[in-house]
Amino acid sequence: MAFLVLSVDHTRISEDLSSFPLLIELADPVLRGIGAVGFCDSQGRPLPAEVEHLDPQTGRLRAWVGLAAVSSGADTVFRVGWGSDLPAPAVPLWGA
């Protein structure tokens, strides 16, 4: 699996948060030609997510990712991955 490392800048977070749905919007050339993505935490555990838009021609991605916690004291690091061994969400982001 290939991946991009993403992070939430802790200096933009005023207090610790739990069960936080984070909207991701990015455009990256490495996502060109990709048909599906998955998200995992810094330990490689799958994260719940909902991909709203993934454009394989431009590499543009818009997705909601469920983070268990977002820290105001240190950056929260997670990954978006693609390819073999794609991380599949363990549970739906918005519930069943």
C-alpha atoms as one frame of an Amber mdcrd trajectory, in Angstrom:
protein
   0.000   0.000   0.000   1.176   3.503  -0.819   0.106   6.407   1.362   0.274
  10.113   2.125   0.834  11.210   5.695  -1.600  13.910   6.799  -1.795  15.807
  10.073  -3.990  18.185  12.026  -1.943  21.160  13.260  -2.403  21.226  17.037
  -1.878  25.009  17.157  -5.252  25.367  15.418  -7.058  23.258  18.042  -8.170
  25.067  21.218  -9.058  21.946  23.238  -8.747  18.180  22.946 -11.557  16.634
  20.912 -12.890  13.085  20.715 -14.831  11.259  17.995 -14.128  14.097  15.579
 -15.288  13.958  11.928 -12.650  15.799   9.862 -13.291  17.054   6.337 -10.293
  16.477   4.050  -9.966  18.369   0.792  -6.772  18.042  -1.189  -5.385  17.739
  -4.672  -2.170  15.803  -5.083  -0.603  14.430  -8.278   0.169  11.123  -6.538
  -3.593  10.468  -6.377  -3.945  10.623 -10.173  -5.069   7.293 -11.564  -6.261
   6.071  -8.148  -9.740   4.558  -7.998 -10.167   4.048  -4.247  -8.602   5.242
  -0.996  -8.775   4.285   2.668  -7.653   5.965   5.867  -5.731   4.724   8.886
  -4.281   6.210  12.045  -0.560   6.573  12.694  -0.483   2.974  14.002  -2.039
   1.589  10.793  -5.494   0.933  12.275  -8.359   1.599   9.827 -10.400   4.768
  10.370 -14.055   5.221   9.465 -14.402   7.439   6.404 -16.746   8.571   3.673
 -15.244   9.592   0.350 -17.453  12.219  -1.281 -15.267  12.781  -4.325 -12.119
  11.248  -5.792 -11.095  12.402  -9.259  -8.480  10.049 -10.741  -7.683  12.544
 -13.515  -6.785  15.463 -11.229  -5.922  13.699  -7.954  -8.549  15.760  -6.145
 -10.006  14.172  -2.987 -12.820  15.245  -0.675 -13.594  12.920   2.237 -14.772
  12.843   5.825 -12.515  10.916   8.205 -13.488   9.892  11.730 -10.626  10.600
  14.117 -10.877   9.012  17.571  -9.139  12.040  19.100  -7.641  15.357  18.008
  -5.049  16.805  20.366  -4.464  20.448  21.230  -0.996  19.537  22.530   0.512
  17.601  19.607  -0.266  17.176  15.908  -2.724  14.382  15.105  -1.189  12.230
  12.365  -3.059   9.854  10.061  -2.705   8.449   6.546  -4.632   8.152   3.311
  -3.661   4.996   1.443  -4.308   3.257  -1.868  -3.259   0.146  -3.720  -2.966
  -3.364  -2.307  -3.925  -3.877   1.337  -6.152  -0.800   1.233  -7.365   0.004
   4.758 -11.112  -0.662   4.925 -13.173   1.172   7.532 -14.127  -1.053  10.455
 -17.419   0.837  10.933 -19.305   3.424   8.877 -18.417   7.030   9.689 -21.991
   8.206  10.155 -23.382   5.001  11.669 -25.519   2.347  10.064
